[in-house]
Coordinates of C-alpha atoms in Angstrom, one line a residue:
M2 CA 7.7 -16.7 -20.2
K3 CA 9.3 -20.9 -20.5
D4 CA 12.5 -19.3 -19.2
R5 CA 10.5 -17.8 -15.9
K6 CA 8.9 -21.6 -15.7
E7 CA 12.1 -22.9 -15.9
Y8 CA 14.0 -20.9 -13.4
A9 CA 10.5 -21.4 -11.5
N10 CA 10.9 -25.2 -11.7
S11 CA 14.3 -26.0 -11.1
V12 CA 13.9 -23.2 -7.8
A13 CA 11.6 -25.5 -6.4
M14 CA 13.9 -28.7 -7.4
R15 CA 16.5 -27.1 -5.7
F16 CA 14.0 -26.6 -2.6
T17 CA 13.0 -30.4 -2.1
F18 CA 16.6 -31.8 -2.5
Q19 CA 17.5 -29.9 0.5
L20 CA 14.9 -31.7 2.1
L21 CA 16.9 -34.5 1.8
R22 CA 20.2 -33.6 1.4
I23 CA 22.8 -34.3 4.2
L24 CA 25.9 -32.2 3.3
P25 CA 28.7 -33.4 6.3
L26 CA 29.9 -30.2 8.2
T27 CA 33.5 -29.5 7.6
L28 CA 36.4 -29.6 10.6
A29 CA 37.0 -26.0 10.6
F30 CA 39.7 -23.4 12.7
F31 CA 36.6 -20.6 14.4
V32 CA 37.1 -17.7 15.6
T33 CA 36.3 -17.1 19.5
L34 CA 35.3 -13.3 19.8
S35 CA 33.8 -10.6 22.3
S36 CA 35.8 -7.7 20.7
P37 CA 36.7 -6.2 17.5
L38 CA 39.0 -8.8 14.5
P39 CA 42.6 -8.2 15.6
E40 CA 45.4 -7.8 13.7
S41 CA 47.0 -11.4 14.4
N42 CA 46.5 -14.1 16.5
Q43 CA 42.5 -14.6 15.3
F44 CA 42.1 -18.0 15.1
C45 CA 42.2 -20.9 18.0
D46 CA 41.2 -24.7 17.6
A47 CA 37.0 -25.4 18.4
G48 CA 36.8 -28.4 18.5
V49 CA 33.4 -29.1 15.4
P50 CA 30.2 -28.3 15.7
S51 CA 27.6 -30.9 16.3
S52 CA 25.6 -30.8 13.3
K53 CA 22.0 -31.8 14.9
L54 CA 20.9 -29.2 16.8
L55 CA 17.0 -28.6 19.0
I56 CA 16.2 -25.4 20.0
K57 CA 13.9 -25.7 22.5
G58 CA 10.6 -23.6 23.4
G59 CA 11.4 -20.4 21.9
T60 CA 8.4 -18.3 20.0
V61 CA 8.4 -19.3 16.8
V62 CA 8.3 -16.3 14.1
N63 CA 8.0 -16.0 10.6
A64 CA 6.8 -12.8 8.5
H65 CA 3.3 -13.5 9.0
H66 CA 3.1 -16.5 11.6
Q67 CA 4.6 -17.0 14.8
Q68 CA 4.5 -20.2 17.5
V69 CA 5.7 -21.7 20.8
A70 CA 7.8 -24.6 18.9
D71 CA 10.7 -26.5 19.1
V72 CA 13.3 -26.3 15.5
Y73 CA 15.2 -29.2 14.7
V74 CA 18.5 -28.3 13.1
E75 CA 20.1 -31.5 11.4
D76 CA 23.0 -30.8 8.6
G77 CA 22.7 -27.3 8.3
I78 CA 19.1 -27.6 6.8
I79 CA 15.8 -26.8 9.4
V80 CA 14.0 -30.7 9.7
A81 CA 11.4 -30.5 12.0
I82 CA 8.5 -27.5 13.7
K83 CA 6.9 -28.7 16.7
P84 CA 5.7 -28.3 20.6
T85 CA 8.1 -30.9 21.6
I86 CA 10.6 -32.7 20.1
A87 CA 12.4 -35.3 21.4
V88 CA 16.1 -36.1 21.3
G89 CA 19.1 -38.5 21.8
D90 CA 22.2 -37.4 23.3
E91 CA 24.1 -36.7 20.4
V92 CA 22.2 -33.5 20.1
T93 CA 22.2 -30.5 21.2
V94 CA 20.2 -28.3 22.6
I95 CA 19.6 -24.5 23.1
D96 CA 16.9 -23.4 25.4
A97 CA 15.3 -20.2 24.1
T98 CA 12.3 -20.4 26.4
G99 CA 11.0 -16.4 26.8
K100 CA 12.9 -16.2 23.6
F101 CA 11.7 -15.4 19.9
V102 CA 13.7 -17.4 16.9
M103 CA 13.3 -15.7 14.4
P104 CA 15.7 -16.3 10.4
G105 CA 18.8 -14.8 10.6
G106 CA 18.1 -11.3 8.5
I107 CA 19.8 -10.5 5.3
D108 CA 21.0 -7.6 4.1
P109 CA 20.1 -6.4 1.1
H110 CA 22.4 -3.6 0.5
T111 CA 26.7 -3.8 0.9
H112 CA 29.6 -2.8 -0.1
L113 CA 32.2 -4.4 1.3
E114 CA 36.3 -4.5 -0.1
F115 CA 34.9 -1.4 -2.2
E116 CA 37.1 0.4 -4.3
F117 CA 35.5 4.1 -4.1
M118 CA 36.9 7.9 -4.1
A119 CA 40.5 7.0 -3.8
T120 CA 40.6 4.1 -1.2
E121 CA 39.1 1.0 -0.2
T122 CA 36.4 0.1 2.2
V123 CA 38.4 -0.5 5.3
D124 CA 36.0 -3.9 6.4
D125 CA 36.7 -7.0 3.5
F126 CA 34.3 -9.6 3.4
F127 CA 35.5 -11.8 6.7
S128 CA 35.1 -9.0 8.8
G129 CA 32.2 -7.4 8.0
Q130 CA 30.6 -10.9 7.8
A131 CA 32.2 -11.4 11.5
A132 CA 30.6 -8.3 12.3
A133 CA 27.0 -8.7 11.0
L134 CA 26.7 -12.5 12.3
A135 CA 27.2 -10.3 15.7
G136 CA 24.5 -8.7 14.5
G137 CA 22.1 -11.2 13.8
T138 CA 22.4 -10.8 9.7
T139 CA 23.5 -13.9 7.7
M140 CA 23.4 -13.0 4.3
H141 CA 24.2 -10.3 2.3
I142 CA 24.0 -8.7 -0.9
D143 CA 26.7 -7.3 -2.1
F144 CA 27.5 -4.9 -5.0
V145 CA 30.0 -5.8 -7.8
I146 CA 31.0 -2.3 -10.0
P147 CA 32.6 -3.8 -13.3
H148 CA 36.6 -3.0 -13.9
K149 CA 36.9 -0.4 -16.6
G150 CA 33.3 -0.5 -17.0
S151 CA 33.7 -4.5 -17.6
L152 CA 30.8 -7.0 -15.9
T153 CA 33.1 -9.7 -16.1
A154 CA 36.3 -8.5 -14.5
G155 CA 34.7 -7.1 -12.2
F156 CA 32.1 -10.6 -11.2
E157 CA 35.9 -12.7 -11.1
A158 CA 37.6 -9.4 -8.8
Y159 CA 34.5 -10.2 -7.1
E160 CA 34.8 -13.4 -6.4
K161 CA 38.3 -13.4 -5.1
K162 CA 37.8 -11.0 -2.5
A163 CA 35.2 -13.4 -1.4
K164 CA 37.2 -16.8 -0.5
K165 CA 37.5 -15.2 2.9
S166 CA 34.0 -15.3 3.6
C167 CA 32.9 -16.8 6.6
M168 CA 28.7 -16.4 5.5
D169 CA 26.0 -16.9 3.2
Y170 CA 26.0 -14.3 0.3
G171 CA 24.7 -13.5 -3.4
F172 CA 25.8 -10.1 -5.4
H173 CA 24.2 -7.1 -7.4
M174 CA 25.5 -6.3 -10.5
A175 CA 26.2 -2.3 -11.3
V176 CA 26.2 -1.1 -14.7
T177 CA 28.3 1.6 -15.6
K178 CA 28.4 1.7 -19.5
W179 CA 26.3 1.2 -22.0
D180 CA 27.3 -0.9 -25.1
E181 CA 26.5 -4.1 -27.0
T182 CA 28.8 -5.9 -24.2
V183 CA 27.6 -5.0 -21.4
S184 CA 24.3 -6.4 -22.3
R185 CA 26.4 -10.3 -23.9
E186 CA 27.4 -10.2 -20.6
M187 CA 24.3 -8.8 -18.4
E188 CA 22.7 -11.9 -19.9
I189 CA 26.2 -14.3 -18.6
M190 CA 25.6 -13.3 -15.2
V191 CA 21.9 -14.2 -15.3
K192 CA 22.4 -17.4 -17.1
E193 CA 25.4 -18.5 -15.5
K194 CA 26.3 -16.0 -13.0
G195 CA 23.4 -16.2 -10.1
I196 CA 22.7 -12.4 -10.2
N197 CA 19.0 -11.3 -10.6
S198 CA 19.7 -7.3 -10.3
F199 CA 21.7 -4.7 -12.1
K200 CA 22.3 -1.3 -10.4
F201 CA 21.6 2.1 -11.7
F202 CA 23.7 4.9 -10.5
M203 CA 21.9 8.5 -11.2
A204 CA 24.4 10.6 -8.7
Y205 CA 27.9 10.4 -8.3
K206 CA 28.8 12.9 -12.0
G207 CA 32.5 11.4 -13.7
A208 CA 32.6 9.0 -11.4
L209 CA 29.6 5.8 -11.7
M210 CA 27.1 8.1 -13.4
I211 CA 25.1 7.0 -15.8
N212 CA 22.5 9.1 -18.5
D213 CA 18.9 8.6 -19.1
E214 CA 19.3 6.4 -22.4
L215 CA 21.6 4.0 -20.6
L216 CA 19.0 3.7 -18.2
L217 CA 16.3 3.3 -20.7
E218 CA 18.3 0.5 -22.3
G219 CA 18.7 -0.7 -19.5
F220 CA 16.1 -1.0 -17.1
K221 CA 15.4 -2.7 -21.4
K222 CA 17.9 -5.8 -20.8
C223 CA 16.5 -6.3 -17.8
K224 CA 12.9 -7.1 -18.2
S225 CA 14.5 -9.1 -20.9
L226 CA 16.2 -11.2 -18.5
G227 CA 14.0 -11.0 -15.5
A228 CA 15.9 -9.1 -13.7
L229 CA 15.8 -6.5 -11.2
A230 CA 16.6 -2.7 -11.6
M231 CA 18.0 -1.3 -9.3
V232 CA 18.9 3.0 -9.0
H233 CA 20.6 5.1 -6.4
A234 CA 18.3 7.9 -7.0
E235 CA 19.9 11.1 -6.6
N236 CA 19.9 13.7 -9.9
G237 CA 23.8 13.4 -10.0
D238 CA 24.1 16.8 -12.6
S239 CA 22.2 18.9 -9.6
V240 CA 23.7 17.3 -7.3
Y241 CA 27.6 18.6 -9.0
E242 CA 25.8 22.3 -9.5
G243 CA 25.0 22.6 -5.8
Q244 CA 28.8 21.1 -4.4
K245 CA 30.1 24.3 -6.4
K246 CA 27.1 26.6 -5.4
M247 CA 29.2 25.3 -1.7
I248 CA 32.0 25.3 -2.5
E249 CA 31.4 29.3 -3.7
L250 CA 30.1 30.2 -0.4
G251 CA 33.0 29.0 1.2
I252 CA 31.3 26.1 3.2
T253 CA 33.9 23.2 3.0
G254 CA 33.0 21.1 5.8
P255 CA 30.8 18.4 6.1
E256 CA 27.7 20.1 6.0
G257 CA 28.5 21.4 3.0
H258 CA 27.4 17.5 1.4
A259 CA 23.5 17.4 3.1
L260 CA 23.6 21.6 1.4
S261 CA 24.4 20.2 -2.0
R262 CA 22.1 17.7 -2.0
P263 CA 19.3 18.0 -0.6
A264 CA 15.8 15.9 -0.7
V265 CA 14.5 17.8 -3.8
L266 CA 16.9 15.8 -6.0
E267 CA 16.4 12.3 -4.9
G268 CA 12.4 13.1 -5.0
E269 CA 13.3 14.2 -8.3
A270 CA 15.3 11.7 -9.9
T271 CA 13.3 8.6 -8.3
A272 CA 10.1 10.1 -10.1
R273 CA 12.3 9.8 -13.2
A274 CA 13.8 6.0 -12.4
I275 CA 9.5 5.0 -11.1
R276 CA 8.7 6.6 -15.0
L277 CA 11.0 5.4 -17.1
A278 CA 10.3 1.9 -15.3
D279 CA 7.0 2.5 -16.2
F280 CA 7.1 3.1 -19.9
V281 CA 9.7 0.6 -20.3
N282 CA 7.1 -2.0 -17.5
T283 CA 9.8 -3.2 -16.2
P284 CA 9.6 -3.7 -11.8
L285 CA 11.6 -0.3 -10.2
Y286 CA 14.1 -1.1 -6.6
V287 CA 14.8 2.7 -5.2
V288 CA 18.2 1.9 -3.1
H289 CA 18.8 3.3 0.1
V290 CA 15.1 5.8 -0.2
M291 CA 16.2 8.8 3.0
S292 CA 13.8 11.4 2.3
I293 CA 9.8 12.2 2.4
D294 CA 10.1 13.1 -1.3
A295 CA 11.1 10.4 -2.4
M296 CA 8.8 8.3 -0.2
E297 CA 6.2 9.9 -1.5
E298 CA 7.2 8.6 -5.4
I299 CA 7.2 5.0 -4.6
A300 CA 3.4 5.4 -2.9
K301 CA 2.3 7.2 -5.6
A302 CA 3.7 4.6 -8.1
R303 CA 2.9 2.0 -5.7
K304 CA -0.8 2.9 -5.2
S305 CA -0.7 3.0 -9.0
G306 CA -0.1 -0.8 -9.0
Q307 CA 3.3 0.0 -10.4
R308 CA 5.5 -3.1 -8.9
V309 CA 8.5 0.1 -6.9
I310 CA 10.4 -1.0 -4.3
G311 CA 12.0 1.1 -1.6
E312 CA 14.4 0.4 0.4
P313 CA 15.3 2.8 3.5
V314 CA 18.3 1.6 5.0
A315 CA 19.7 1.7 9.3
S316 CA 20.7 5.1 9.1
G317 CA 17.6 6.7 8.3
L318 CA 16.4 5.5 10.3
A319 CA 17.7 6.4 13.2
L320 CA 19.7 9.3 13.1
D321 CA 19.6 12.5 11.3
E322 CA 21.7 15.8 9.4
S323 CA 22.4 17.5 12.6
W324 CA 26.0 15.3 13.8
L325 CA 27.1 17.1 10.3
W326 CA 27.1 20.2 11.9
H327 CA 29.4 18.8 15.2
P328 CA 32.4 21.4 14.9
D329 CA 34.8 18.3 15.2
F330 CA 35.3 17.2 11.6
E331 CA 36.1 13.3 12.7
T332 CA 32.5 13.8 14.0
A333 CA 31.2 15.4 11.7
A334 CA 32.1 13.4 9.0
K335 CA 31.4 9.8 9.7
Y336 CA 27.7 10.4 8.8
V337 CA 28.9 11.9 5.2
M338 CA 27.0 9.2 2.7
S339 CA 24.7 10.1 -0.1
P340 CA 22.2 10.6 -0.6
P341 CA 22.5 12.2 3.2
I342 CA 20.9 11.5 6.1
R343 CA 18.0 13.5 6.5
K344 CA 16.6 16.8 8.4
Q345 CA 14.4 15.2 11.7
G346 CA 11.5 14.4 10.5
H347 CA 12.1 12.5 8.3
D348 CA 13.6 9.1 10.2
K349 CA 9.9 9.3 11.3
A350 CA 8.2 9.7 7.9
L351 CA 10.3 6.5 6.5
Q352 CA 9.4 4.4 9.8
A353 CA 5.9 5.5 9.6
A354 CA 5.9 3.8 5.7
L355 CA 7.5 0.5 7.0
S356 CA 5.0 0.4 9.2
T357 CA 1.9 0.6 6.5
G358 CA 4.0 -1.1 4.1
V359 CA 4.8 2.2 2.0
L360 CA 8.2 1.0 2.1
Q361 CA 9.6 -3.2 1.5
L362 CA 12.3 -4.0 3.6
I363 CA 15.7 -2.5 5.3
G364 CA 19.2 -2.2 4.6
T365 CA 22.4 -0.2 5.7
D366 CA 24.5 0.8 2.5
H367 CA 27.4 -0.3 5.1
C368 CA 30.2 1.1 3.5
A369 CA 32.3 1.7 6.4
F370 CA 35.8 4.5 5.9
N371 CA 37.7 4.6 8.6
S372 CA 38.4 8.6 10.3
T373 CA 42.0 9.0 8.6
Q374 CA 40.1 8.1 5.1
K375 CA 37.1 10.7 5.9
A376 CA 39.9 13.4 6.9
L377 CA 41.0 12.8 2.6
G378 CA 38.6 15.4 2.6
I379 CA 39.2 17.7 5.7
D380 CA 39.5 20.8 3.1
D381 CA 36.3 20.1 0.8
F382 CA 33.6 17.7 1.5
R383 CA 33.6 16.4 -1.7
N384 CA 36.8 14.6 -0.9
I385 CA 35.1 12.6 2.0
P386 CA 34.9 9.2 1.3
N387 CA 30.9 8.7 1.8
G388 CA 29.4 5.7 3.8
V389 CA 28.2 4.2 6.9
N390 CA 28.5 1.5 9.3
G391 CA 25.6 -0.7 9.7
I392 CA 26.2 -4.6 8.9
E393 CA 26.0 -5.4 12.9
E394 CA 24.1 -2.6 13.8
R395 CA 20.6 -3.7 11.9
M396 CA 19.4 -5.8 13.3
H397 CA 19.3 -4.4 17.1
V398 CA 18.9 -0.2 16.3
V399 CA 15.4 -1.7 14.0
W400 CA 14.2 -3.7 17.5
D401 CA 14.8 -0.9 19.4
T402 CA 13.0 1.8 16.9
M403 CA 10.5 -0.4 15.4
V404 CA 9.5 -3.1 18.1
E405 CA 9.8 -1.7 20.9
S406 CA 8.4 1.6 20.0
G407 CA 4.7 -0.2 19.2
Q408 CA 5.4 0.6 15.4
I409 CA 5.8 -3.1 14.1
S410 CA 5.2 -6.2 15.1
V411 CA 7.4 -9.2 15.2
T412 CA 6.3 -10.5 12.6
D413 CA 6.6 -7.7 10.8
Y414 CA 9.8 -7.7 12.1
V415 CA 11.3 -10.7 10.2
R416 CA 9.3 -9.9 7.0
L417 CA 11.4 -6.1 6.8
T418 CA 14.6 -7.3 8.0
S419 CA 14.6 -11.0 5.9
T420 CA 12.0 -12.3 4.1
E421 CA 10.5 -9.5 2.2
C422 CA 14.2 -9.2 0.7
A423 CA 14.5 -13.0 0.3
R424 CA 11.5 -13.4 -2.0
I425 CA 12.5 -10.3 -4.2
F426 CA 15.7 -11.4 -4.8
N427 CA 14.1 -15.2 -5.3
I428 CA 15.8 -16.7 -2.6
Y429 CA 12.6 -17.8 -0.6
P430 CA 11.6 -19.8 1.3
R431 CA 15.4 -21.2 1.4
K432 CA 16.4 -18.3 2.6
G433 CA 14.1 -15.1 5.2
A434 CA 12.4 -18.8 6.8
I435 CA 11.9 -20.9 9.5
L436 CA 10.3 -24.0 7.7
P437 CA 11.2 -27.6 7.2
G438 CA 13.9 -27.5 4.2
S439 CA 14.9 -23.4 4.9
D440 CA 18.4 -23.6 5.8
A441 CA 19.6 -22.9 9.7
D442 CA 20.4 -19.0 9.2
I443 CA 19.0 -18.3 12.9
I444 CA 18.2 -15.8 15.2
I445 CA 17.7 -16.4 19.1
L446 CA 16.3 -12.6 20.7
N447 CA 16.3 -12.0 24.4
P448 CA 13.3 -8.8 24.4
N449 CA 13.9 -8.7 27.8
S450 CA 17.9 -8.2 27.7
S451 CA 19.5 -4.9 26.5
F452 CA 22.0 -3.9 23.8
E453 CA 24.7 -0.5 23.9
I454 CA 26.9 -0.4 20.4
T455 CA 29.8 1.5 20.2
A456 CA 32.9 1.7 18.1
K457 CA 35.1 -0.7 21.2
S458 CA 33.2 -3.4 21.4
H459 CA 31.9 -3.1 17.9
H460 CA 33.7 -6.2 15.3
S461 CA 34.4 -4.1 12.3
K462 CA 37.8 -2.8 11.8
L463 CA 35.7 0.7 11.0
D464 CA 37.2 3.7 14.3
T465 CA 33.9 4.9 14.7
N466 CA 30.5 4.0 15.1
V467 CA 27.5 6.2 13.8
Y468 CA 25.2 5.0 17.0
E469 CA 27.8 4.9 18.9
G470 CA 26.6 5.2 22.5
K471 CA 23.4 3.6 21.5
R472 CA 21.7 1.7 23.8
G473 CA 18.0 -0.6 23.5
K474 CA 16.1 -3.2 25.1
G475 CA 16.8 -6.8 22.2
K476 CA 19.4 -8.4 21.7
I477 CA 20.5 -11.3 20.0
E478 CA 21.9 -13.7 21.9
V479 CA 22.4 -16.1 19.2
T480 CA 23.2 -16.1 15.8
I481 CA 23.6 -20.1 13.6
A482 CA 24.2 -19.8 10.3
G483 CA 24.2 -22.7 7.8
G484 CA 23.8 -24.8 11.2
R485 CA 26.3 -23.3 13.1
V486 CA 26.3 -21.3 16.7
V487 CA 28.3 -19.0 15.4
W488 CA 27.4 -16.0 18.6
E489 CA 26.6 -17.3 21.6
N490 CA 27.7 -15.7 24.9
N491 CA 29.3 -12.5 22.9
E492 CA 31.2 -14.7 21.3
L493 CA 32.2 -15.2 18.3
K494 CA 33.4 -18.6 16.2
V495 CA 33.7 -17.7 12.2
A496 CA 36.1 -19.6 9.6
P497 CA 37.1 -17.4 7.0
G498 CA 36.3 -19.4 3.9
T499 CA 32.9 -21.2 5.0
G500 CA 30.9 -18.8 3.3
R501 CA 28.6 -19.5 0.4
Y502 CA 28.0 -17.9 -2.6
I503 CA 23.6 -18.0 -3.2
K504 CA 23.1 -17.6 -6.4
M505 CA 19.6 -16.2 -6.8
P506 CA 17.2 -17.1 -10.0
P507 CA 15.6 -14.5 -12.5
F508 CA 11.9 -13.6 -12.1
S509 CA 10.7 -13.0 -9.0
Y510 CA 7.2 -12.7 -8.0
L511 CA 7.1 -8.7 -8.9
F512 CA 7.5 -9.9 -12.8
D513 CA 3.7 -11.9 -11.7
G514 CA 1.8 -10.2 -14.8
I515 CA 3.8 -8.4 -16.4
D516 CA 3.6 -9.8 -19.2
K517 CA -0.3 -9.0 -19.6
R518 CA 0.5 -5.9 -18.8
D519 CA 2.4 -5.4 -22.4
A520 CA -0.9 -7.7 -24.2
F521 CA -2.7 -4.8 -22.3
Y522 CA -1.1 -2.1 -23.7
L523 CA -0.4 -3.4 -27.5
N524 CA -4.0 -4.1 -27.5
S525 CA -4.9 -0.5 -26.1
L526 CA -3.0 1.6 -28.8
Q527 CA -6.1 1.1 -31.8
A528 CA -2.6 1.4 -33.6
P529 CA -1.3 1.4 -36.4
V530 CA -4.3 2.9 -38.2
K531 CA -5.3 1.3 -41.6
R532 CA -5.3 4.9 -43.8
A533 CA -6.6 4.8 -47.3
K534 CA -3.9 6.3 -50.1
S535 CA -4.3 8.9 -51.8
S536 CA -5.9 9.3 -55.3
S537 CA -4.0 12.1 -56.9

């Protein structure tokens, strides 16, 4: 485990360096927006932000502790958290009295500028990130899709797409085929490019789907690299049969999408992935857990001591499948995603699983296709591009659904929306914490203020919103990203090119003890058995 210790030491050194560093802020032109991003005249000179910031009198919340304190920020780094901090006139002061001061959200699951199902998502790395900042998310991790199977070509393409970024981001990498070239590229991605997770699709037959042989090879390679294996868990062969069956029955509308890929197929694939990961002895991350069936498989595995992470998404917590039966196609189609949003009951079960620790963090699977793109499947649900919004709405939806209902505490909220993601992907405490030396990615949430979600007021390029008309308590009033105030007074101030790519080192805490478990297994085999050779 020498490599792992070297990585751990380098992470510790980088974090110590952050405590001491002074980074000059760059002159930038900023967008000032209180409505969705316009097509032109996006930029106006908003001057230079202060390099020194004091957030005064708020309740500072981390994943395991909260206290009333001041937070002092200098050059994008949190310098001090104390009951009272005195500063000079050159420091910008934000009064947070009566409000919660928390780490900015980290969305572990997004698809910006994603080419899929004969089209491309409408949100790029600027509009999607701008929307995220307006909703209190200050970092996201997007999925790089290989180009014709090449991980290197896919990474280079996404590097170009992300040049317009306005907030920090990281990358997961999908693996869609297997050969020695892919195996070598996985090493390059981990050791040189800062990727520490690889996703395997068990669905989308004929496109992204891989078989069990590839899954095993991928799991073994992930283990050797200290990278986290991720799965989209649906039985792709059975989904394909379910789709054919629906068409034969004359069911061509959006409801056919849910009917063709029932929860039992998500449960089966989740169980299979868990068992294969156990066979290899490598940690597993199940993306967008949408059903009781999948959640129960994760619960069983975790109870047995297996390292399995379950990620539900905001839509699965707050919505149900009834929308797919809406008589208006445009309304119904905007809810099509995979795995599907499930029947009432699954949402409550997933909420309970989060509150009891069975599931560990919350993503969005933000994959925004507009109503024109969704209409590609007006005569056949199989052609409706799969995906819903959420990158801007997640923090508010989770607060209203989970905190306001009393299911989780404020510290739990921080853990589920930020800290645990940072820990899993090995960027804590640089991200996911309000601590001296952490990046100054901070939100201020007013628990007594209200929010309303509408397509007219959101900042995505999307012309619809699956949370349309939702109102609730708990509004994020200020977002600070890298020490810059980017959201305040319902105005968004962002500039393309100001976001940073965050490299994520391998061997997170999920790999602790894996080598010991391997040793225990080898010692338990009582094999090979030494047998006397026959004398005949």
